[in-house]
Short mmCIF file of C-alpha atoms in Angstrom, two decimals:
data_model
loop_
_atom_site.label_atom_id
_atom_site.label_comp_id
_atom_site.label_asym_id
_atom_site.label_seq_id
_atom_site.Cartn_x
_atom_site.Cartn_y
_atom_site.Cartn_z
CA UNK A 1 20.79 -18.55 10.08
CA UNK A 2 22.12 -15.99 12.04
CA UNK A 3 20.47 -13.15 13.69
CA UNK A 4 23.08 -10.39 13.34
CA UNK A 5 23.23 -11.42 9.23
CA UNK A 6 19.58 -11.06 9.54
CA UNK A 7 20.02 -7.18 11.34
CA UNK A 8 22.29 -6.58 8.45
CA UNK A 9 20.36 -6.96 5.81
CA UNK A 10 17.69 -4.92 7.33
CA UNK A 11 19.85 -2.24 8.08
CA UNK A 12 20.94 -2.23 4.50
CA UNK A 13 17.22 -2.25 2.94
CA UNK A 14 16.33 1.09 5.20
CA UNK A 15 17.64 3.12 2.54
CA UNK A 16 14.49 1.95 0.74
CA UNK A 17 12.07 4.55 1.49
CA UNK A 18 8.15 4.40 0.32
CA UNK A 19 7.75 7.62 -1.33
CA UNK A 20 4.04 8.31 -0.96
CA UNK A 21 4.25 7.54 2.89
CA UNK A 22 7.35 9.07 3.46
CA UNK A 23 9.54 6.02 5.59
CA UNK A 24 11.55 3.37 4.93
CA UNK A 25 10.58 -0.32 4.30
CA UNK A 26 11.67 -1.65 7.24
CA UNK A 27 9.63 0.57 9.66
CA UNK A 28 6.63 0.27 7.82
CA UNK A 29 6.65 -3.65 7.96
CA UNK A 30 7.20 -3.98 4.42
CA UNK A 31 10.46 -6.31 4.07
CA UNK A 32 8.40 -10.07 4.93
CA UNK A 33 9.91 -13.40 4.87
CA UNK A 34 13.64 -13.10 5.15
CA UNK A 35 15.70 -15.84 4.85
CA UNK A 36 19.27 -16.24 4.33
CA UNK A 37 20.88 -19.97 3.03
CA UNK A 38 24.61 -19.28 2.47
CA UNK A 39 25.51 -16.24 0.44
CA UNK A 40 21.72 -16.53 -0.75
CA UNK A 41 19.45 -13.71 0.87
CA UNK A 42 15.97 -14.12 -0.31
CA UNK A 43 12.61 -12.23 0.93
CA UNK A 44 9.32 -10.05 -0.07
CA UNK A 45 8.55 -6.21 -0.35
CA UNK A 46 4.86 -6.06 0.94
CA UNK A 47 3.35 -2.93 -0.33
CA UNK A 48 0.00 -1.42 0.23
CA UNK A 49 -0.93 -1.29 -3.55
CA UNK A 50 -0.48 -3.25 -6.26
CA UNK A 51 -1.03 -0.19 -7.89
CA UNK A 52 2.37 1.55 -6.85
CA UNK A 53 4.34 2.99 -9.75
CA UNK A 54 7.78 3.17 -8.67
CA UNK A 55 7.94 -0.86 -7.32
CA UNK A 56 10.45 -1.98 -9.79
CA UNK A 57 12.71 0.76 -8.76
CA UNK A 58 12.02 -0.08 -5.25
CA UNK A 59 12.89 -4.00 -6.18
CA UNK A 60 16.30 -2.77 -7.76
CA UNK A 61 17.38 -0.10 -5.49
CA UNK A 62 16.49 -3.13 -2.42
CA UNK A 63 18.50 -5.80 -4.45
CA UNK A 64 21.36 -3.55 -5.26
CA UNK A 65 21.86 -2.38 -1.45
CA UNK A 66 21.83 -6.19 -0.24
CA UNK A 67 23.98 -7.08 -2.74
CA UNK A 68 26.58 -5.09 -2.15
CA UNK A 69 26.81 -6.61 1.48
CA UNK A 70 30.07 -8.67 2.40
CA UNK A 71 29.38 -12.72 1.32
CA UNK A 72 26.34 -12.47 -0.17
CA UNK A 73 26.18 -14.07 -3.39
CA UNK A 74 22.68 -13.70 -4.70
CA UNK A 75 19.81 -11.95 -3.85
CA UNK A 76 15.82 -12.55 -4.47
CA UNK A 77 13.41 -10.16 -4.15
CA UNK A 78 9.52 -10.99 -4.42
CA UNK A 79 7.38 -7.35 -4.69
CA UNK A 80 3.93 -8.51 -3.16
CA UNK A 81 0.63 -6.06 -1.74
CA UNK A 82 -1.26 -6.24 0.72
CA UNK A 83 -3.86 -3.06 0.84
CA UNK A 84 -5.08 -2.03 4.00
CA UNK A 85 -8.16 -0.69 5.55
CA UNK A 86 -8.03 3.05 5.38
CA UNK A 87 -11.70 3.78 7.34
CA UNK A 88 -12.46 1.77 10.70
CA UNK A 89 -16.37 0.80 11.63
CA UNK A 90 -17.98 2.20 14.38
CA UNK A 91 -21.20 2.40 16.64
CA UNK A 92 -23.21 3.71 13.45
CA UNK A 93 -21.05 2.33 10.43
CA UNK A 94 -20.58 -1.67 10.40
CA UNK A 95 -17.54 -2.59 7.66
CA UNK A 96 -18.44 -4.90 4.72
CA UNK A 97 -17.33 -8.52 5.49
CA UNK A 98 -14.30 -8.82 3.61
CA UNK A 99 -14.39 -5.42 1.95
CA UNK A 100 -11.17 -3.50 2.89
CA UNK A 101 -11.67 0.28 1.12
CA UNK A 102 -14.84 2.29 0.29
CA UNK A 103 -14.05 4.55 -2.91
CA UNK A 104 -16.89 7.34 -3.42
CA UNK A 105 -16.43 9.11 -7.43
CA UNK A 106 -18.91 12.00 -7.43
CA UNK A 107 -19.76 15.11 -8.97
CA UNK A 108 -20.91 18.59 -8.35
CA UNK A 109 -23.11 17.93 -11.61
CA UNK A 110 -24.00 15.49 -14.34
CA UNK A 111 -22.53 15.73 -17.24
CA UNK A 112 -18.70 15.62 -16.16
CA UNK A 113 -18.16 11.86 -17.15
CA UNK A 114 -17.95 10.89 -13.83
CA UNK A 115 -19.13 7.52 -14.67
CA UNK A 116 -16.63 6.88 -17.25
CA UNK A 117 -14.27 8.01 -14.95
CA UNK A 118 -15.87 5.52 -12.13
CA UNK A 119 -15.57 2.62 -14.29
CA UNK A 120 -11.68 3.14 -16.01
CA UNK A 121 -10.52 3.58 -12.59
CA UNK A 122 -12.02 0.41 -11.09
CA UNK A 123 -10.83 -1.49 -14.18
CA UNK A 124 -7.49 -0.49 -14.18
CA UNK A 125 -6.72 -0.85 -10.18
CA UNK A 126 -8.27 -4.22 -11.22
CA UNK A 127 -5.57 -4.84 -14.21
CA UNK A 128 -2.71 -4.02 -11.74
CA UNK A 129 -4.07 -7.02 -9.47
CA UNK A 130 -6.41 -5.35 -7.15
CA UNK A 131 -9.64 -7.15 -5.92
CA UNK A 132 -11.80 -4.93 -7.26
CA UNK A 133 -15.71 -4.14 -6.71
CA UNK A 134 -18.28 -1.48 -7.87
CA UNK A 135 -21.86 -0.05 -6.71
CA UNK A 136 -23.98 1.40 -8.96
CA UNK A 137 -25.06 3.94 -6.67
CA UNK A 138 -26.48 6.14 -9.26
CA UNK A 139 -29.97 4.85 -9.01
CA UNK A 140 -31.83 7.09 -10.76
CA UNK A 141 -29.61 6.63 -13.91
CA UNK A 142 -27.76 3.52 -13.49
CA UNK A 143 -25.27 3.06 -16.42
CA UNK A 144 -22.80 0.70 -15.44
CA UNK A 145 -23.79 -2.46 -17.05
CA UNK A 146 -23.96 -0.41 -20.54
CA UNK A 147 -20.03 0.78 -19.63
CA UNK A 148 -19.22 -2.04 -18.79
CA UNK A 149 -21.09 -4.16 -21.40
CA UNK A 150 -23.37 -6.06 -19.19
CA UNK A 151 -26.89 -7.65 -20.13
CA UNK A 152 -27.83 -9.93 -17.55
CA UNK A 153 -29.85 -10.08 -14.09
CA UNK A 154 -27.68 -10.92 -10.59
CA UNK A 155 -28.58 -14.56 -9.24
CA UNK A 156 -28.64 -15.29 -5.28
CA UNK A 157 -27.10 -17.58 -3.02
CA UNK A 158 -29.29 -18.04 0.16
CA UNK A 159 -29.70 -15.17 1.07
CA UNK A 160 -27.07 -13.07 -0.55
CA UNK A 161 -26.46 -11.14 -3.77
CA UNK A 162 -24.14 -12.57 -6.10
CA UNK A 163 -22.54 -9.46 -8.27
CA UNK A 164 -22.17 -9.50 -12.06
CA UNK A 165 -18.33 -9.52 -13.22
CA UNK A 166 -16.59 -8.04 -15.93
CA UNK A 167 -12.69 -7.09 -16.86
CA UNK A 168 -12.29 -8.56 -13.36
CA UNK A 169 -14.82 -6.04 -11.39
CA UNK A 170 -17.67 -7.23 -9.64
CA UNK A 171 -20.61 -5.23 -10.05
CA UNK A 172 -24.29 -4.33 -8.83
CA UNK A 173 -26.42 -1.93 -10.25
CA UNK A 174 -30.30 -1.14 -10.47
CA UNK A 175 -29.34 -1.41 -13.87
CA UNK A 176 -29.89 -5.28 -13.68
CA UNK A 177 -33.35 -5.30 -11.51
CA UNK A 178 -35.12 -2.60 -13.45
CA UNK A 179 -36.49 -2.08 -16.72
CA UNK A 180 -34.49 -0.34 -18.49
CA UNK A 181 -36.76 1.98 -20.36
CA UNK A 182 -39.13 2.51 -17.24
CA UNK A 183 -37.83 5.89 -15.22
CA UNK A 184 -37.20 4.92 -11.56
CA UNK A 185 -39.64 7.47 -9.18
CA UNK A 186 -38.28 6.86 -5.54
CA UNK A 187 -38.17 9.10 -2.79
CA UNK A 188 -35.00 8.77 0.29
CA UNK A 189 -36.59 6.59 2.37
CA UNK A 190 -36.16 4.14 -0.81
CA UNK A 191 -33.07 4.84 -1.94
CA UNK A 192 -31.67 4.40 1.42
CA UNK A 193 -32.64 1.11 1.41
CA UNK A 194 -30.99 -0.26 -1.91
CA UNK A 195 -27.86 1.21 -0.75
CA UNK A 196 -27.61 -0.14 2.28
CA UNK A 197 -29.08 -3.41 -0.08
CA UNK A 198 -25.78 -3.44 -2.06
CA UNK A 199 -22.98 -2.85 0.49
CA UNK A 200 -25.06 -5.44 3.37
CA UNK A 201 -26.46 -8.42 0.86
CA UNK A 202 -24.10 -8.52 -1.53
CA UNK A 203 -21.73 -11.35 -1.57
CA UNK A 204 -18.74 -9.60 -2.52
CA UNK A 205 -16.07 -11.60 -1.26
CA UNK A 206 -12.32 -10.47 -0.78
CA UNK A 207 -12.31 -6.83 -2.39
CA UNK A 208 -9.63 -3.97 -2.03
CA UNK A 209 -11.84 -1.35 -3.65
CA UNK A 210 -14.92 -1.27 -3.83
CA UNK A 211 -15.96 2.18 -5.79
CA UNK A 212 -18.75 3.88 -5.31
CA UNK A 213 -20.32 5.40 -8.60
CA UNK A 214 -22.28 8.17 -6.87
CA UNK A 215 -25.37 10.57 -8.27
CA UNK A 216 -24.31 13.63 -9.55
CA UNK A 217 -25.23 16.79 -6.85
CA UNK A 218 -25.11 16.53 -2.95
CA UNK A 219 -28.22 14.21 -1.84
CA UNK A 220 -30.00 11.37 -0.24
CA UNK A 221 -27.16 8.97 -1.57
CA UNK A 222 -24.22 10.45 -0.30
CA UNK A 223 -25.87 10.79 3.15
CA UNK A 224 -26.95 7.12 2.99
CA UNK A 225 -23.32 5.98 2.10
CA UNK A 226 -21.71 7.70 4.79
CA UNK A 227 -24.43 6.35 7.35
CA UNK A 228 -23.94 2.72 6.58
CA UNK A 229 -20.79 1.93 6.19
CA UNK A 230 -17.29 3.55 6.90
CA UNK A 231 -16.12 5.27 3.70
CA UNK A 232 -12.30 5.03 3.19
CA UNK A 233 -12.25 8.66 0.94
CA UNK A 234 -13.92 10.48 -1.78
CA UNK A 235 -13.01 11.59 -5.60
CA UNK A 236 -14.83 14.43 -7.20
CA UNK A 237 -14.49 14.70 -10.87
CA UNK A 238 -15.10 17.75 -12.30
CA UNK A 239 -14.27 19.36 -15.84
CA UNK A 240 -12.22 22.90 -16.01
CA UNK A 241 -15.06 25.17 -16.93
CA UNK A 242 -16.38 27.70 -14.00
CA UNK A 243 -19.70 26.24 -14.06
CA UNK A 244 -18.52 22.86 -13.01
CA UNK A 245 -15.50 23.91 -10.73
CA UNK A 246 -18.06 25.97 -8.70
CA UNK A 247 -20.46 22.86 -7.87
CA UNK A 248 -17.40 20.71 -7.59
CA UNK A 249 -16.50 23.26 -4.48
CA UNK A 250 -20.09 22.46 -2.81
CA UNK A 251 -19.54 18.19 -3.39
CA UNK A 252 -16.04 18.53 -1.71
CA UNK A 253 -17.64 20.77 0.85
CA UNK A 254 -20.33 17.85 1.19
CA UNK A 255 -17.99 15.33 1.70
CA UNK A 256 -15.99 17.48 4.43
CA UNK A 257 -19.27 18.43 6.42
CA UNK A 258 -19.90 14.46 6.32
CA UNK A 259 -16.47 13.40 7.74
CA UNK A 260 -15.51 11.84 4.52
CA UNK A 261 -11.57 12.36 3.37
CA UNK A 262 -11.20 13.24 0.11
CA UNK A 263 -8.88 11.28 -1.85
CA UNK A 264 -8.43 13.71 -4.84
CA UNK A 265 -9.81 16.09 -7.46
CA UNK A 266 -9.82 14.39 -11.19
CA UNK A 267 -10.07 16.92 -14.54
CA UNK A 268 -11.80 14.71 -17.33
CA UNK A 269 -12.04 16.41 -20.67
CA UNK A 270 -9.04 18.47 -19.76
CA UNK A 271 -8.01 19.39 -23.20
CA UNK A 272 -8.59 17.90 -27.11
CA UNK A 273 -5.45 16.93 -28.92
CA UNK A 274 -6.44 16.94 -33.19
CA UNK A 275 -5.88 13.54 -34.35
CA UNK A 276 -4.59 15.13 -37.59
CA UNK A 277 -2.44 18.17 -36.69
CA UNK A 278 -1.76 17.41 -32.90
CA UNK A 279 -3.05 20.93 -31.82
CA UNK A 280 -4.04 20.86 -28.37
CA UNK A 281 -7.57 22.68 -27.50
CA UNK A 282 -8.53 23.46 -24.08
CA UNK A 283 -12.59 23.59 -25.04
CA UNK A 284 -13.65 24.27 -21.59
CA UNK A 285 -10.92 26.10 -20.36
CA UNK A 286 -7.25 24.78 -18.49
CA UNK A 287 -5.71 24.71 -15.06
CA UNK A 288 -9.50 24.65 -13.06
CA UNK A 289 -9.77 21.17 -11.56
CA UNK A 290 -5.94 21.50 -10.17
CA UNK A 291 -6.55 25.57 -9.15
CA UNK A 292 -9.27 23.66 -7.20
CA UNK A 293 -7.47 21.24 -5.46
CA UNK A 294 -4.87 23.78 -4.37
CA UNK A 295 -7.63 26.05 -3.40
CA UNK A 296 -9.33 23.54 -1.28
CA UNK A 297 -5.86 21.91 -0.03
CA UNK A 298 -6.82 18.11 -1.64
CA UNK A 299 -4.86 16.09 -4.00
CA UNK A 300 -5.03 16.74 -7.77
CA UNK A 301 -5.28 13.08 -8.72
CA UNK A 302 -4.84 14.07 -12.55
CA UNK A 303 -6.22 14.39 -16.01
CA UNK A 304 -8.15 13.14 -18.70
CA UNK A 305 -8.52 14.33 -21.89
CA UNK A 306 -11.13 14.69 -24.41
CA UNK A 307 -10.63 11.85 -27.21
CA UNK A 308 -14.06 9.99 -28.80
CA UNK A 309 -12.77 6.81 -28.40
CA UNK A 310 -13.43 7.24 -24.76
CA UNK A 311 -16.99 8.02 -25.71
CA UNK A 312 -17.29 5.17 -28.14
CA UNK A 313 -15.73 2.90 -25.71
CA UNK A 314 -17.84 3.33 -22.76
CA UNK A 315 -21.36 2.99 -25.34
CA UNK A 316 -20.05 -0.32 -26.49
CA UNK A 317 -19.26 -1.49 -23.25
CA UNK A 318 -15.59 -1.30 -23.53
CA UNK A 319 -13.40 0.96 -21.55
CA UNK A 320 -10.71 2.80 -23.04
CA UNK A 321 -8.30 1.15 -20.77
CA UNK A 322 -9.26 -2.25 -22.17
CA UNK A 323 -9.89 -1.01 -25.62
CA UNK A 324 -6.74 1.52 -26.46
CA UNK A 325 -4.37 0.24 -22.98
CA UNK A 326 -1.83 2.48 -25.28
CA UNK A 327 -3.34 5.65 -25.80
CA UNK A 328 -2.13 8.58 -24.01
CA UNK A 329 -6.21 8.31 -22.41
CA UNK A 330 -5.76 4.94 -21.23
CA UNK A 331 -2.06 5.45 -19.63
CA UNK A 332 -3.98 8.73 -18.09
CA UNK A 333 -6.57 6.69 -16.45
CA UNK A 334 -3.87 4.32 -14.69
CA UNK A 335 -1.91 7.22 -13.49
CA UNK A 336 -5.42 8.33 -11.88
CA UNK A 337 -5.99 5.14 -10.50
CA UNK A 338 -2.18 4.81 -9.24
CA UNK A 339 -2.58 7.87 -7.13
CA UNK A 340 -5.73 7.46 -6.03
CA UNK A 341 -4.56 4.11 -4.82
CA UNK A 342 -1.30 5.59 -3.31
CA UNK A 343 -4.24 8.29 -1.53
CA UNK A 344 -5.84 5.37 0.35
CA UNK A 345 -2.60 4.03 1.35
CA UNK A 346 -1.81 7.53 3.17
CA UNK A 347 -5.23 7.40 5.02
CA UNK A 348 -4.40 4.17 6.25
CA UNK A 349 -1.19 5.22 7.97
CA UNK A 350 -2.19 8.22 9.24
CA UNK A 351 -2.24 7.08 12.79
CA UNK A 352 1.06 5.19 12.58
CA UNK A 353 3.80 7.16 14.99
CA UNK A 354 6.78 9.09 13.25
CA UNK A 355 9.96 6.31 13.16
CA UNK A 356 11.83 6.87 15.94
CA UNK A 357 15.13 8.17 15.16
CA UNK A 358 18.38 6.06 15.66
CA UNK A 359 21.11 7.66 17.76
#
């Protein structure tokens, strides 16, 4: 195999560019296990999210540019992830063994479906092949294993949690230890402690994600999350009335006085379409969760309309990307989750010097 072939086809593939980070695939490390037998030039496109929307254009456009080089007959290209670490540990915050991204979803307020919005996202990076996990960190009101149409109590191993799984997300919640009519009176000092519970004595294995459903408001919680572990970025969900845009301002403002990036600003009941006439309502108003994000300089992640299925899906345990995966509410949740994803992959390149530029 020879060397300068080998420089070739690199050469070729720079045209390739990531377009969330901004560079081509061969400076970022992407192009992986290039071989060439003959006219045959085979390797992989490592990407940082199996999430990324634009990877079978990327697998064409790398395939067309290497086969158009002189004696090469065929050409196979393998698209493969590998998400990295956005958030490093340090003297205060030890990382999760095997847990590669932190993922906060909060509110300003309750009442925004911030839940819902927790649980469609960690299901459908999960569908596009991410290892995916999820805290229940709303302890006061822990409704995960009703979204996600749980009834059962975690087990241990030694001395180690073992989550609850579902739709390929692994899952802890208060949910499972308490009863479930009883109301749950704690003050900090306590909730402190079952957070830092879940993300230390939890055997979550190899995860990507793990997502953060977080209490609605600015709190004990939030304080606790970013003083135990390193948090890889923050999504506030908020709805476009004023009401809710003005305490989504204060929870970004939280999570920039605590050092925590924010990934991006989601709308949930953005607008209701009629299933009858198709008229499109905007019931609490239009344009506020992305007049926020430019306000504030964060990314507008997206939208999510108002459609009862969502509703009905999330009470039965079954998330409107699993139930409808075709409805314009389901494709708008893995949109949200594809950016969001993309988000992390920024933050984790951040550091990484400019390409240098060849002469």
């Amino acid at each position: 195999m020879s060397t300068n072939k080998e420089s070739t086809v690199l050469e070729a593939l720079k045209v390739v560019t990531d377009p969330d980070l901004g560079r081509d695939i061969v400076s970022l490390g992407f192009v992986k296990d290039l071989t060439i037998v003959k006219g045959t030039v085979s390797f992989k496109i490592e990407l940082t999210t199996p999430a990324c929307p634009v990877k079978d254009q990327m697998r064409e456009q790398a395939h067309a540019v290497v086969s158009e080089l002189e004696g090469v007959t065929s050409v196979n290209v393998e698209m493969t992830a590998s998400v990295r670490a956005a958030a490093v540990a340090d003297a205060g915050r030890a990382a999760i063994p095997g847990v590669r991204n932190v993922i906060a979803v909060g509110a300003g307020k309750g009442g925004v479906g911030k839940t819902t919005v927790a649980v469609n996202l960690a299901v459908a990076l999960a569908e596009y092949g991410g290892r995916v996990g999820m805290i229940d960190g709303d302890v006061y009101g822990p409704n995960l294993p009703i979204m996600l149409g749980l009834d059962t109590q975690l087990s241990t191993e030694g001395k180690k949690i073992v989550p609850a799984e579902r739709y390929g997300v692994k899952v802890v919640s208060m949910g499972f230890l308490a009863d479930g009519k009883a109301p749950i009176i704690w003050r900090g000092p306590m909730l402190h402690g079952v957070v830092r519970q879940f993300f230390q004595d939890v055997r979550w294995g190899e995860l990507d994600y793990l997502v953060v459903d977080m209490p609605p408001g600015t709190g004990d919680v939030a304080l606790s999350l970013t003083q135990t572990v390193p948090v890889a970025g923050a999504i506030v969900v908020t709805t476009p009335q004023g009401v809710s845009l003005s305490d989504s301002r204060r929870a970004l403002g939280m999570y920039k006085k605590l050092e925590v990036p924010t990934l991006g600003v989601i709308e949930n009941m953005s607008h209701y379409t009629c299933p009858d006439c198709g008229h499109e309502s905007n019931i609490f108003g239009t344009g506020g969760g992305s007049a926020v994000a430019e306000e504030l300089d964060v990314p507008f992640l997206g939208q999510i309309p108002l459609y009862e299925p969502i509703r009905v899906g999330s009470d039965g345990g079954i998330p409107i990307v699993i139930g409808e995966p075709d409805s314009l509410a389901a494709r708008a949740f893995r949109q949200v989750a594809e950016r969001a994803a993309a988000q992390v992959s920024i933050k984790s390149y951040e550091e990484m010097p400019s390409p240098s530029v060849a002469s």
